[in-house]
Coordinates of C-alpha atoms in Angstrom, one line a residue:
M978 CA 0.0 0.1 0.0
G979 CA 1.0 3.6 -0.6
V980 CA 1.5 6.0 2.1
V981 CA -0.8 9.0 2.3
F982 CA 0.6 12.4 4.0
S983 CA -2.4 14.5 3.3
V984 CA -2.7 14.9 7.2
I985 CA 0.5 16.7 7.2
Q986 CA 1.1 20.1 6.0
F987 CA 4.8 20.4 5.0
T988 CA 4.8 24.1 5.0
V989 CA 3.0 25.5 8.0
S990 CA 4.1 29.1 7.7
S991 CA 7.0 31.1 6.5
T992 CA 9.0 30.7 9.8
M993 CA 8.2 26.8 10.3
V994 CA 8.7 24.1 7.8
I995 CA 8.2 20.4 8.6
K996 CA 10.6 18.0 7.1
R997 CA 9.5 15.1 5.2
E998 CA 11.7 12.6 6.9
V999 CA 10.3 13.9 10.5
A1000 CA 6.9 13.6 9.3
Y1001 CA 7.3 10.0 8.1
G1002 CA 9.0 9.1 11.3
I1003 CA 6.1 10.2 13.2
V1004 CA 3.8 8.0 11.0
Q1005 CA 6.0 5.1 11.3
G1006 CA 5.7 5.6 15.0
L1007 CA 2.1 5.7 15.2
S1008 CA 1.7 2.7 12.9
D1009 CA 3.4 0.5 15.9
F1010 CA 0.2 1.2 17.9
W1011 CA -2.1 0.0 15.0
K1012 CA -3.8 -2.9 16.4
C1013 CA -1.7 -2.8 19.5
E1014 CA -3.6 -2.8 22.9
E1015 CA -0.9 -1.0 24.5
L1016 CA -1.9 2.3 26.1
Q1017 CA -5.4 2.0 24.3
D1018 CA -7.7 4.2 26.4
F1019 CA -11.0 4.3 24.3
T1020 CA -13.2 1.9 22.9
V1021 CA -15.7 2.4 19.8
T1022 CA -18.3 0.0 19.3
L1023 CA -20.1 -0.8 15.9
G1024 CA -22.8 -3.4 16.0
T1025 CA -21.0 -6.5 17.6
T1026 CA -17.4 -5.3 17.0
K1027 CA -15.3 -3.3 19.5
F1028 CA -12.2 -1.2 18.5
G1029 CA -9.8 -0.3 21.0
C1030 CA -8.4 3.3 20.3
H1031 CA -6.2 6.0 21.6
R1032 CA -8.0 9.2 22.5
F1033 CA -5.3 11.5 21.4
L1034 CA -5.1 10.1 17.8
L1035 CA -9.0 10.3 17.5
A1036 CA -9.0 13.6 18.7
A1037 CA -6.3 15.0 16.6
C1038 CA -7.9 13.6 13.5
S1039 CA -11.7 13.8 14.0
G1040 CA -13.9 16.7 15.0
F1041 CA -16.6 14.4 16.1
F1042 CA -14.3 12.6 18.7
K1043 CA -12.8 16.0 19.7
G1044 CA -16.2 17.3 20.6
I1045 CA -17.2 14.2 22.5
F1046 CA -13.8 14.4 24.6
R1047 CA -14.2 18.2 25.3
S1048 CA -17.9 18.1 26.1
G1049 CA -17.8 15.8 29.3
M1050 CA -20.4 13.8 27.9
K1051 CA -20.9 10.2 29.6
E1052 CA -18.9 8.8 26.7
T1053 CA -15.9 10.5 28.1
E1054 CA -16.3 9.1 31.8
S1055 CA -17.1 5.6 30.3
N1056 CA -14.2 5.7 27.7
C1057 CA -16.5 4.3 25.1
V1058 CA -19.0 5.2 22.3
T1059 CA -21.3 3.4 20.2
L1060 CA -21.5 4.7 16.5
K1061 CA -24.5 3.9 14.1
D1062 CA -24.6 4.2 10.3
I1063 CA -20.9 3.2 9.8
S1064 CA -19.9 -0.5 9.4
S1065 CA -17.3 -2.3 11.2
E1066 CA -15.3 -2.8 7.8
T1067 CA -15.5 1.0 7.1
F1068 CA -14.4 2.1 10.5
E1069 CA -11.4 -0.6 10.5
L1070 CA -10.1 0.9 7.2
I1071 CA -10.4 4.6 8.6
L1072 CA -8.5 3.6 11.5
E1073 CA -5.7 2.0 9.3
T1074 CA -5.5 5.4 7.5
L1075 CA -5.1 7.2 10.9
Y1076 CA -2.6 5.1 12.4
T1077 CA -0.6 4.1 9.3
G1078 CA -1.4 6.7 6.5
H1079 CA -2.1 3.6 4.1
G1080 CA -4.0 4.6 1.1
V1081 CA -7.2 2.4 1.6
L1082 CA -9.6 3.8 -1.0
T1083 CA -11.0 1.8 -3.7
N1084 CA -14.1 2.0 -6.1
D1085 CA -16.0 -0.3 -4.0
N1086 CA -15.5 1.5 -0.5
V1087 CA -15.0 5.1 -1.2
D1088 CA -18.5 6.1 -0.7
D1089 CA -19.0 4.2 2.6
I1090 CA -15.5 5.8 3.8
W1091 CA -16.7 9.3 2.4
R1092 CA -19.8 9.3 4.4
A1093 CA -18.1 7.9 7.5
A1094 CA -15.5 10.5 7.2
H1095 CA -18.0 13.3 7.0
Q1096 CA -19.8 11.8 9.8
L1097 CA -16.8 11.8 12.0
Q1098 CA -15.5 15.1 10.6
I1099 CA -12.1 13.8 9.5
M1100 CA -11.3 16.6 7.0
F1101 CA -8.2 15.4 5.4
L1102 CA -10.1 12.2 4.7
I1103 CA -12.8 13.8 3.3
K1104 CA -10.4 15.7 0.9
E1105 CA -8.9 12.2 0.1
C1106 CA -12.3 10.8 -0.9
E1107 CA -13.2 14.0 -2.9
D1108 CA -9.8 13.6 -4.8
Y1109 CA -10.3 9.9 -5.4
V1110 CA -13.8 10.4 -6.6
M1111 CA -13.0 13.2 -9.0
H1112 CA -10.2 11.3 -10.5
T1113 CA -12.2 8.0 -11.0
L1114 CA -15.3 9.5 -12.8
S1115 CA -16.8 7.5 -15.2
L1116 CA -20.1 6.8 -16.9
E1117 CA -20.7 4.0 -14.7
N1118 CA -20.3 5.9 -11.5
Y1119 CA -20.9 9.7 -12.2
M1120 CA -24.4 9.8 -11.1
K1121 CA -23.7 7.9 -7.7
Y1122 CA -21.0 10.4 -7.1
Y1123 CA -23.4 13.4 -8.0
K1124 CA -26.0 12.3 -5.7
L1125 CA -23.6 11.7 -2.9
S1126 CA -21.6 15.0 -3.4
R1127 CA -24.8 16.7 -3.0
L1128 CA -26.1 14.8 0.1
L1129 CA -22.5 15.7 1.9
N1130 CA -22.5 19.2 0.5
S1131 CA -19.4 18.5 -1.2
E1132 CA -19.0 21.8 -3.8
P1133 CA -15.8 20.7 -5.4
V1134 CA -17.1 17.0 -6.3
T1135 CA -20.4 18.8 -7.5
K1136 CA -18.8 21.1 -9.8
V1137 CA -16.5 18.4 -11.2
V1138 CA -19.4 15.8 -11.7
W1139 CA -21.7 18.6 -13.2
Y1140 CA -18.8 19.5 -15.5
F1141 CA -18.7 15.7 -16.4
I1142 CA -22.6 15.5 -17.0
V1143 CA -22.1 18.5 -19.4
K1144 CA -19.5 16.8 -21.3
N1145 CA -21.4 13.5 -21.5
S1146 CA -25.1 14.9 -21.7
S1147 CA -26.3 12.5 -24.5
H1148 CA -25.7 9.7 -21.8
F1149 CA -27.1 11.5 -18.9
F1150 CA -30.3 12.6 -20.7
K1151 CA -31.5 9.0 -21.0
T1152 CA -31.4 8.6 -17.1
N1153 CA -34.1 9.1 -14.7
S1154 CA -31.8 11.4 -12.6
F1155 CA -32.3 13.9 -15.6
L1156 CA -35.8 13.6 -15.4
K1157 CA -35.9 14.5 -11.6
L1158 CA -33.7 17.8 -12.1
S1159 CA -35.3 20.9 -11.0
R1160 CA -36.3 23.6 -13.7
S1161 CA -33.2 25.9 -13.0
K1162 CA -30.7 22.8 -13.4
V1163 CA -32.2 21.8 -16.6
L1164 CA -31.8 25.4 -17.8
N1165 CA -28.2 25.5 -16.6
L1166 CA -27.6 22.3 -18.6
I1167 CA -29.2 23.1 -21.9
T1168 CA -27.7 26.7 -22.2
S1169 CA -24.1 25.6 -21.2
Q1170 CA -21.7 26.7 -23.9
D1171 CA -19.6 23.6 -22.9
L1172 CA -22.5 21.1 -23.5
V1173 CA -21.5 18.2 -25.5
A1174 CA -24.2 16.2 -27.1
D1175 CA -24.3 13.9 -30.2
S1176 CA -26.6 16.5 -31.8
E1177 CA -28.9 19.2 -30.7
D1178 CA -31.7 16.8 -31.5
D1179 CA -30.8 15.0 -28.2
V1180 CA -31.3 18.2 -26.4
I1181 CA -34.8 18.7 -27.8
H1182 CA -35.9 15.1 -27.1
A1183 CA -34.5 15.4 -23.6
I1184 CA -36.6 18.6 -23.0
L1185 CA -39.7 16.9 -24.1
R1186 CA -39.0 13.8 -22.0
W1187 CA -38.5 16.3 -19.0
V1188 CA -41.5 18.3 -19.4
Q1189 CA -43.7 15.2 -19.9
F1190 CA -42.3 13.5 -16.5
T1191 CA -44.3 14.2 -13.5
S1192 CA -44.0 12.9 -9.8
Q1193 CA -47.6 11.7 -9.3
D1194 CA -48.8 10.1 -12.5
K1195 CA -49.0 6.5 -13.6
V1196 CA -50.5 6.9 -17.1
V1197 CA -52.9 4.4 -18.1
N1198 CA -52.4 3.1 -21.5
Q1199 CA -55.3 2.2 -23.9
K1200 CA -55.6 -1.4 -22.7
G1201 CA -56.0 -0.2 -19.1
K1202 CA -52.5 -1.2 -17.8
C1203 CA -50.3 0.9 -15.8
S1204 CA -46.7 1.8 -17.3
N1205 CA -43.9 2.1 -14.9
N1206 CA -41.0 2.5 -17.3
T1207 CA -39.7 5.9 -18.2
S1208 CA -40.7 6.2 -22.0
T1209 CA -38.8 8.1 -24.4
N1210 CA -41.7 8.1 -26.9
L1211 CA -42.7 11.8 -27.6
D1212 CA -46.5 11.3 -27.4
V1213 CA -48.0 12.4 -23.9
T1214 CA -49.9 9.2 -23.7
H1215 CA -46.9 7.3 -23.0
T1216 CA -45.5 9.6 -20.1
S1217 CA -44.7 7.5 -16.9
T1218 CA -42.8 7.8 -13.8
D1219 CA -40.6 6.3 -11.2
V1220 CA -41.1 8.4 -8.3
H1221 CA -44.5 8.3 -6.4
K1222 CA -46.0 10.7 -3.9
E1223 CA -49.0 10.7 -2.0
D1224 CA -51.9 12.8 -3.3
T1225 CA -52.2 16.2 -1.7
P1226 CA -55.3 16.8 0.3
D1227 CA -56.8 19.4 -2.0
Q1228 CA -55.9 17.6 -5.4
S1229 CA -59.5 16.3 -6.0
S1230 CA -61.2 19.6 -4.9
T1231 CA -59.0 21.5 -7.7
Q1232 CA -59.5 18.9 -10.5
T1233 CA -62.5 20.3 -12.0
E1234 CA -61.1 23.7 -12.0
N1235 CA -57.8 22.7 -13.6
E1236 CA -59.9 21.0 -16.4
S1237 CA -61.9 23.9 -17.1
S1238 CA -58.9 26.3 -17.5
C1239 CA -57.2 23.7 -19.6
K1240 CA -60.3 23.7 -22.1
T1241 CA -60.2 27.3 -22.2
M1242 CA -56.4 27.5 -22.7
C1243 CA -56.6 24.8 -25.6
K1244 CA -59.6 26.8 -27.3
E1245 CA -57.3 29.8 -27.3
T1246 CA -54.1 28.1 -28.6
L1247 CA -56.1 26.3 -31.2
P1248 CA -58.5 28.4 -32.6
H1249 CA -59.2 26.6 -35.8
E1250 CA -59.9 23.3 -33.9
D1251 CA -62.8 22.6 -31.5
I1252 CA -61.2 20.3 -29.4
T1253 CA -64.2 19.1 -27.5
S1254 CA -66.1 18.0 -30.4
E1255 CA -63.8 17.3 -33.2
S1256 CA -61.3 15.3 -31.3
P1257 CA -62.7 14.5 -27.8
F1258 CA -60.5 11.6 -27.1
K1259 CA -57.3 13.6 -27.9
A1260 CA -58.7 16.6 -25.9
Q1261 CA -59.4 14.6 -22.9
K1262 CA -55.8 13.2 -22.9
M1263 CA -54.5 16.7 -23.2
I1264 CA -56.8 18.3 -20.7
H1265 CA -55.7 15.3 -18.2
F1266 CA -52.0 16.2 -18.7
F1267 CA -52.4 19.9 -18.5
S1268 CA -54.6 19.7 -15.3
K1269 CA -51.8 17.7 -13.4
P1270 CA -50.9 19.7 -10.3
D1271 CA -47.1 19.2 -10.9
T1272 CA -47.2 19.6 -14.6
R1273 CA -44.2 21.0 -16.4
V1274 CA -45.9 21.8 -19.5
K1275 CA -45.8 25.5 -18.7
D1276 CA -42.1 25.3 -18.8
L1277 CA -41.8 24.0 -22.3
F1278 CA -41.7 27.3 -24.2
D1279 CA -39.1 28.7 -21.9
L1280 CA -36.8 25.7 -22.3
L1281 CA -37.2 25.4 -26.2
S1282 CA -36.5 29.2 -26.5
K1283 CA -33.1 28.6 -24.6
A1284 CA -32.3 25.4 -26.6
R1285 CA -30.3 25.8 -30.0
L1286 CA -33.3 25.0 -32.1
C1287 CA -31.7 26.3 -35.4
L1288 CA -29.1 23.8 -35.0
A1289 CA -31.3 20.7 -35.0
S1290 CA -32.2 18.6 -38.0
H1291 CA -35.1 19.4 -40.1
H1292 CA -36.6 16.0 -39.1
C1293 CA -36.5 16.7 -35.4
L1294 CA -38.2 20.2 -36.1
E1295 CA -40.9 18.6 -38.1
M1296 CA -41.4 16.0 -35.3
L1297 CA -41.7 18.9 -32.8
L1298 CA -44.2 20.7 -34.7
S1299 CA -46.3 17.6 -34.7
H1300 CA -45.9 17.0 -30.9
P1301 CA -49.3 17.3 -29.2
L1302 CA -47.8 19.7 -26.5
V1303 CA -46.4 22.0 -29.3
L1304 CA -49.7 21.8 -31.3
F1305 CA -51.6 22.9 -28.3
H1306 CA -49.5 26.2 -27.6
Q1307 CA -49.2 29.0 -30.2
K1308 CA -45.8 30.7 -28.8
T1309 CA -44.1 27.3 -28.8
R1310 CA -45.4 26.3 -32.4
D1311 CA -44.5 29.8 -33.8
L1312 CA -40.8 29.1 -32.2
A1313 CA -40.6 25.6 -33.8
E1314 CA -41.7 26.8 -37.3
K1315 CA -39.3 30.0 -37.1
A1316 CA -36.5 27.6 -36.3
L1317 CA -37.6 25.1 -39.3
L1318 CA -37.3 27.9 -41.7
Y1319 CA -34.0 28.8 -40.6
V1320 CA -32.8 25.4 -41.3
L1321 CA -34.5 24.9 -44.6
Q1322 CA -33.8 28.2 -46.2
A1323 CA -30.2 29.2 -46.8
G1324 CA -31.1 32.9 -47.2
K1325 CA -32.5 32.9 -43.6
R1326 CA -28.8 31.9 -42.1
N1327 CA -26.9 35.1 -43.8
G1328 CA -26.0 37.7 -41.4
Q1329 CA -26.0 37.5 -37.9
W1330 CA -27.5 34.6 -35.9
P1331 CA -30.4 34.1 -33.5
S1332 CA -29.6 32.9 -30.3
G1333 CA -31.0 29.5 -31.2
A1334 CA -28.0 29.4 -33.8
I1335 CA -24.8 29.8 -31.6
F1336 CA -22.9 26.7 -31.7
R1337 CA -21.3 25.3 -28.5
N1338 CA -17.8 25.5 -27.7
N1339 CA -17.2 21.7 -28.9
D1340 CA -19.1 21.8 -32.1
I1341 CA -17.5 21.4 -35.4
Y1342 CA -18.4 24.9 -36.2
A1343 CA -18.1 28.1 -34.5
N1344 CA -19.6 31.6 -34.7
S1345 CA -17.0 34.1 -35.7
A1346 CA -16.5 37.5 -37.3
L1347 CA -14.4 38.0 -40.4
S1348 CA -11.9 40.9 -41.0
Y1349 CA -9.2 41.5 -43.5
V1350 CA -6.3 43.8 -44.4
I1351 CA -4.9 44.6 -47.9
R1352 CA -1.0 44.3 -47.9
D1353 CA 1.3 45.7 -50.4
K1354 CA -1.7 45.8 -53.0
Y1355 CA -0.9 42.0 -53.9
A1356 CA -1.9 40.2 -50.8
V1357 CA -5.2 40.0 -48.4
S1358 CA -4.5 38.8 -44.8
V1359 CA -8.0 37.4 -43.6
T1360 CA -8.8 36.7 -40.1
T1361 CA -11.7 35.6 -38.2
F1362 CA -12.5 36.3 -34.4
L1363 CA -13.9 33.1 -32.6
F1364 CA -16.3 34.5 -30.0
S1365 CA -16.4 31.5 -27.8
R1366 CA -12.5 31.6 -27.5
R1367 CA -12.4 35.3 -27.6
S1368 CA -9.3 34.9 -29.8
W1369 CA -8.5 35.5 -33.6
L1370 CA -7.8 32.7 -36.2
G1371 CA -5.8 33.2 -39.4
F1372 CA -7.1 32.1 -42.7
P1373 CA -4.8 31.3 -45.9
K1374 CA -3.7 34.5 -47.3
F1375 CA -5.2 35.8 -50.5
F1376 CA -2.4 36.5 -53.2
S1377 CA -2.8 38.3 -56.6
E1378 CA -0.4 38.3 -59.3
A1379 CA -1.7 41.9 -60.2
T1380 CA -2.7 45.0 -58.2
I1381 CA -5.7 44.4 -56.2
T1382 CA -7.8 47.5 -57.2
S1383 CA -10.9 46.2 -55.1
F1384 CA -11.7 43.5 -52.7
Q1385 CA -14.8 42.4 -50.9
L1386 CA -15.7 39.2 -48.9
V1387 CA -19.2 38.0 -49.1
V1388 CA -20.7 35.2 -46.8
L1389 CA -23.4 32.7 -48.0
D1390 CA -24.3 30.3 -45.2
K1391 CA -21.0 28.8 -44.4
T1392 CA -19.3 29.6 -47.6
L1393 CA -16.7 32.4 -48.0
Y1394 CA -16.4 34.1 -51.3
A1395 CA -13.7 36.8 -52.0
L1396 CA -14.7 39.2 -55.0
G1397 CA -12.6 41.9 -56.7
Y1398 CA -10.8 43.2 -59.4
F1399 CA -7.2 41.9 -59.9
H1400 CA -5.7 43.3 -63.1
D1401 CA -2.9 45.5 -64.2
V1402 CA -4.1 46.2 -67.6
N1403 CA -6.2 48.9 -68.3
Q1404 CA -9.7 48.2 -69.6
K1405 CA -11.5 50.3 -72.0
N1406 CA -15.1 49.4 -71.6
R1407 CA -15.8 46.6 -69.1
Y1408 CA -13.8 45.4 -66.0
P1409 CA -13.8 41.5 -65.4
I1410 CA -14.7 40.7 -61.8
S1411 CA -13.2 37.5 -60.4
I1412 CA -14.8 35.3 -57.7
L1413 CA -13.0 33.1 -55.5
Q1414 CA -14.3 30.5 -52.9
L1415 CA -12.4 29.4 -49.7
N1416 CA -12.1 25.4 -49.8
G1417 CA -10.5 24.3 -46.9
S1418 CA -7.0 25.9 -46.9
S1419 CA -6.8 27.3 -50.2
W1420 CA -8.8 29.9 -52.3
C1421 CA -10.1 28.4 -55.5
K1422 CA -11.2 30.6 -58.6
K1423 CA -14.5 29.9 -59.8
S1424 CA -14.7 29.1 -63.5
F1425 CA -17.0 32.1 -64.4
T1426 CA -16.4 36.0 -64.2
F1427 CA -18.6 38.7 -65.2
T1428 CA -18.0 42.5 -66.0
L1429 CA -18.8 45.7 -64.7
P1430 CA -18.5 49.2 -66.2
F1431 CA -15.9 50.3 -63.4
P1432 CA -13.8 48.2 -61.0
I1433 CA -15.0 49.8 -58.0
F1434 CA -18.2 48.2 -56.8
S1435 CA -20.3 47.2 -53.6
A1436 CA -21.6 43.8 -53.1
V1437 CA -24.1 42.2 -50.6
E1438 CA -25.8 38.9 -50.0
N1439 CA -29.3 38.4 -50.1
E1440 CA -31.1 35.0 -49.9
S1441 CA -28.8 32.7 -51.8
F1442 CA -27.5 35.4 -54.1
I1443 CA -24.8 37.9 -54.3
Y1444 CA -25.9 41.4 -55.6
F1445 CA -23.2 43.9 -57.4
F1446 CA -23.8 47.6 -57.4
S1447 CA -21.7 49.8 -59.9
P1448 CA -22.5 53.4 -59.6
I1449 CA -20.7 54.0 -62.7
G1450 CA -23.3 52.9 -65.2
K1451 CA -25.8 52.5 -62.4
E1452 CA -25.6 48.8 -63.1
V1453 CA -27.1 46.2 -60.6
W1454 CA -26.3 42.4 -61.1
K1455 CA -27.9 39.3 -59.3
L1456 CA -25.4 36.4 -59.3
D1457 CA -25.8 32.7 -58.1
P1458 CA -22.2 31.9 -57.1
A1459 CA -23.1 28.3 -57.0
T1460 CA -24.0 28.0 -60.8
G1461 CA -22.7 31.4 -62.2
N1462 CA -26.2 32.3 -63.4
R1463 CA -26.6 36.1 -63.4
G1464 CA -29.2 38.6 -64.4
R1465 CA -29.2 42.5 -64.8
M1466 CA -31.7 44.1 -62.3
S1467 CA -33.2 47.7 -62.4
D1468 CA -30.6 50.3 -62.6
L1469 CA -29.5 52.3 -59.5
P1470 CA -31.6 55.5 -59.3
D1471 CA -28.2 57.8 -59.6
E1472 CA -24.7 57.6 -59.9
C1473 CA -23.7 58.7 -56.4
S1474 CA -20.7 56.9 -54.7
I1475 CA -22.1 54.3 -52.5
S1476 CA -20.8 54.3 -48.6
Y1477 CA -22.4 51.2 -47.6
V1478 CA -24.9 48.4 -48.7
M1479 CA -26.9 46.0 -46.2
S1480 CA -29.7 43.4 -46.4
H1481 CA -32.8 43.3 -44.4
E1482 CA -35.1 40.5 -45.3
H1483 CA -35.8 40.8 -49.0
L1484 CA -34.7 44.4 -49.2
I1485 CA -31.3 45.7 -49.8
L1486 CA -30.5 49.3 -48.5
V1487 CA -28.0 51.4 -50.4
F1488 CA -26.5 54.4 -48.2
Y1489 CA -24.6 57.4 -49.8
L1490 CA -24.2 61.1 -49.0
C1491 CA -27.3 63.2 -49.3
L1492 CA -26.3 65.7 -52.0
E1493 CA -29.4 67.9 -51.1
S1494 CA -28.0 68.7 -47.5
G1495 CA -24.3 67.5 -47.7
V1496 CA -24.8 66.2 -44.2
D1497 CA -27.3 63.8 -43.8
T1498 CA -27.5 60.1 -45.2
A1499 CA -29.5 59.2 -48.1
I1500 CA -30.9 55.9 -48.6
E1501 CA -32.4 54.0 -51.6
C1502 CA -34.2 50.6 -50.9
F1503 CA -34.1 47.9 -53.4
D1504 CA -36.9 45.2 -53.4
T1505 CA -35.6 41.9 -54.7
K1506 CA -38.9 40.5 -55.0
Q1507 CA -40.4 43.4 -56.9
N1508 CA -37.0 44.3 -58.7
S1509 CA -38.0 47.9 -58.0
W1510 CA -36.5 51.0 -56.1
R1511 CA -38.0 53.3 -53.3
R1512 CA -36.3 56.4 -51.7
L1513 CA -36.4 56.4 -48.0
N1514 CA -36.5 59.0 -45.6
N1515 CA -33.0 60.5 -44.8
L1516 CA -31.0 59.4 -41.8
E1517 CA -29.5 62.1 -39.7
G1518 CA -25.7 61.9 -39.2
P1519 CA -22.7 60.7 -41.1
V1520 CA -22.6 58.0 -43.5
K1521 CA -18.9 57.3 -43.5
D1522 CA -18.1 53.9 -42.0
I1523 CA -21.5 53.1 -41.2
V1524 CA -22.3 49.2 -40.1
S1525 CA -25.2 47.4 -39.3
L1526 CA -25.9 44.6 -37.0
K1527 CA -28.9 42.3 -35.8
D1528 CA -30.1 40.5 -32.7
D1529 CA -33.2 38.2 -32.2
H1530 CA -35.5 41.1 -32.1
A1531 CA -34.3 43.8 -34.8
T1532 CA -31.7 45.2 -37.2
Y1533 CA -29.7 48.1 -36.2
L1534 CA -27.4 50.8 -38.0
L1535 CA -24.5 52.2 -36.0
Q1536 CA -22.8 55.4 -36.8
T1537 CA -19.2 56.7 -36.3
S1538 CA -20.7 59.2 -34.1
G1539 CA -22.1 56.5 -31.7
D1540 CA -25.8 56.7 -32.7
L1541 CA -27.5 53.4 -32.7
W1542 CA -30.7 53.3 -35.0
K1543 CA -33.3 50.6 -35.1
L1544 CA -34.9 49.5 -38.4
V1545 CA -38.8 49.7 -38.3
Q1546 CA -40.9 48.4 -41.2
P1547 CA -44.3 49.9 -41.0
Q1548 CA -44.8 48.5 -44.6
S1549 CA -43.5 45.5 -46.5
N1550 CA -41.5 47.6 -48.9
F1551 CA -40.8 50.5 -46.5
V1552 CA -38.3 50.8 -43.8
D1553 CA -37.6 53.8 -41.4
F1554 CA -35.3 54.3 -38.7
E1555 CA -35.7 55.0 -34.8
H1556 CA -33.0 56.4 -32.6
V1557 CA -32.3 54.0 -29.8
V1558 CA -29.2 55.3 -27.8
K1559 CA -25.8 57.1 -28.2
L1560 CA -23.1 54.7 -27.2
W1561 CA -20.2 57.4 -27.5
S1562 CA -19.7 61.0 -28.1
C1563 CA -16.7 61.3 -30.2
D1564 CA -16.2 60.2 -33.8
W1565 CA -14.7 56.6 -34.2
P1566 CA -14.1 55.1 -37.5
L1567 CA -15.7 51.6 -37.6
H1568 CA -15.0 48.3 -39.3
G1569 CA -18.3 46.5 -38.2
A1570 CA -20.5 45.2 -35.2
V1571 CA -21.8 41.7 -34.4
T1572 CA -23.9 40.4 -31.7
F1573 CA -23.2 37.2 -30.0
L1574 CA -25.6 36.1 -27.3
D1575 CA -26.4 38.9 -25.1
D1576 CA -23.2 40.9 -26.0
L1577 CA -22.4 43.3 -28.6
Y1578 CA -19.0 43.4 -30.1
I1579 CA -17.9 46.6 -32.0
Y1580 CA -14.6 46.7 -34.0
G1581 CA -13.0 49.9 -35.0
V1582 CA -9.7 51.8 -35.6
K1583 CA -7.4 52.2 -32.5
D1584 CA -7.9 55.7 -30.9
D1585 CA -6.8 56.6 -27.6
N1586 CA -9.2 59.3 -27.3
F1587 CA -12.0 57.0 -27.9
S1588 CA -11.1 54.9 -24.9
N1589 CA -11.2 57.9 -22.7
D1590 CA -14.6 59.0 -23.7
P1591 CA -16.5 59.9 -20.5
K1592 CA -19.9 59.0 -22.2
L1593 CA -18.7 55.5 -23.6
R1594 CA -21.3 53.0 -22.7
K1595 CA -20.5 49.3 -21.6
S1596 CA -24.1 47.9 -21.9
V1597 CA -27.5 49.0 -22.9
D1598 CA -30.4 47.6 -20.5
G1599 CA -33.0 45.4 -22.4
L1600 CA -30.4 45.4 -25.5
F1601 CA -26.9 44.2 -24.6
K1602 CA -25.7 42.9 -21.5
N1603 CA -22.0 44.0 -22.4
I1604 CA -20.5 46.2 -25.1
I1605 CA -17.0 44.9 -26.1
Y1606 CA -15.0 47.5 -27.9
M1607 CA -12.2 46.2 -30.3
H1608 CA -9.5 48.1 -32.0
S1609 CA -7.6 47.3 -34.9
K1610 CA -3.9 48.4 -35.4
S1611 CA -4.5 49.3 -39.1
N1612 CA -6.2 52.4 -40.2
E1613 CA -6.9 50.6 -43.6
K1614 CA -10.6 50.1 -44.3
S1615 CA -11.7 46.6 -43.3
I1616 CA -14.8 44.5 -42.0
F1617 CA -16.4 42.8 -39.2
M1618 CA -18.9 40.6 -40.4
P1619 CA -20.6 37.2 -39.1
Y1620 CA -19.2 34.0 -40.4
I1621 CA -19.6 30.2 -39.4
V1622 CA -16.2 28.7 -39.6
Q1623 CA -15.1 25.1 -39.3
Q1624 CA -12.8 24.3 -36.5
N1625 CA -10.1 22.1 -37.1

């Protein structure tokens, strides 16, 4: 056996150091009295077994025995004590540790020794048990240790086991222990960025199992037999339990009231279906389930809204939409339908992500923000900022044999395109625009090109297409980068130099300096469905370096002056702007802004004066929990745009 020295603190203070050899000699001396009757002065009885011990050693190691000896209790006078809830085998192993320092812990005895050490208040042995448990966690024992750590109030072990659960959630979701978690614990689990599951489908299935689990029901199936096995079937008729409580005294008196309120709720949530006449059997089952005193159905919407629905498979989301609990609740159904549209329509995945589309830390993909710097006119350095790690990741550099006259990056779903004019030869009429796609670690040029009347252009994604805007010639082109198909659209209203373009649903907004005032920002709105233009109201403030961002609720514009505007849409083809807040008071050149969860990341040119701005806001109540300001070292124009990157 090994020798355990956890009881010895080798460094007591800055002026007192215990030598290892001396400590070892003391333990060796104590071991001579192990199972030796000499000088024994106290007896501990467990059942029919008696152990002769030495008071001094018991008091030195155990808070329990120290308390007995100091209290003057009858056990002190009789020199004996009887212990309950500890087996003689366990106590003998504890004495062996106290007398010899031997390591006695095994997978079979650690839980009994841990309980006993906790009862006897042997702190160093508690620590030994905790360390042993944390280093021997496995799928076979983690639930046993999780329950025991909570019973013994062991915060270190509880944290480590919970982290183990987070990393092995697909296994944990299938256990009855998951079904018995509190609502807050389930929320903590499914919202964790560190959660590791086989797929987000597992998370959704787990939520449905948890919601359907109750502590009082034995659901009778159609044959009239009770089911005692926890079912993974997603029909409420198959819900079952393994914990049974006695009925509360007022349960029967409130049953009629509960059924009545359930009928009302079902009618409100399913306005097109008379549940009491057209589907009475289904309605009766639902009323029974909704009217349970301990039903968790009310938590379904909140849990699903915190899950990553947009990362689930379309098969899982279609199952969710057909589930009775979702069919009977309008808000939950709308949530699932919105997620399904996001999954099925690639155009919905362009731009910034809803909270349900945030990848977890261990997923194959990660949410990031792209940036680039043109170096020496022949190379472009592309990097992306990983939000989960808060660090930059370098991409393969983009090289050109000719001068890079113009360069832009466009993202369609998870595909990154580089667009630009890379030629030294002067063109007389049209300028060929090259399109490259990032494949793994290299940029691959597409086999097709198309021409514009001028090499300087603006480009933006909308749905699954890239739109090109050339003020010279007022040309607008729509390109499918997957096939190379293109088409000329309605011309720009004028030839003003474009400062910024952005997508908002099926609309594209084009920003430029208002010639009438010379100060405000003019905006033209292009309707991609109608292939038509409409002039919007001017936006107060500067147009230079304006950027856009989105969250779950709205689309915003941010100006270099710090003014944040919200896009409002009173009509399907008309957009207006509502001032929200001023984030700073000076002028700060911007690259871009991206929201991630509840935080807003803003990327701009490094400016010492900006950091000292007394009106700089670090959060906005109800919008952004934190505002993180990031500064580039270069003054060159760049971007900061959302991108789903594949992690190596």
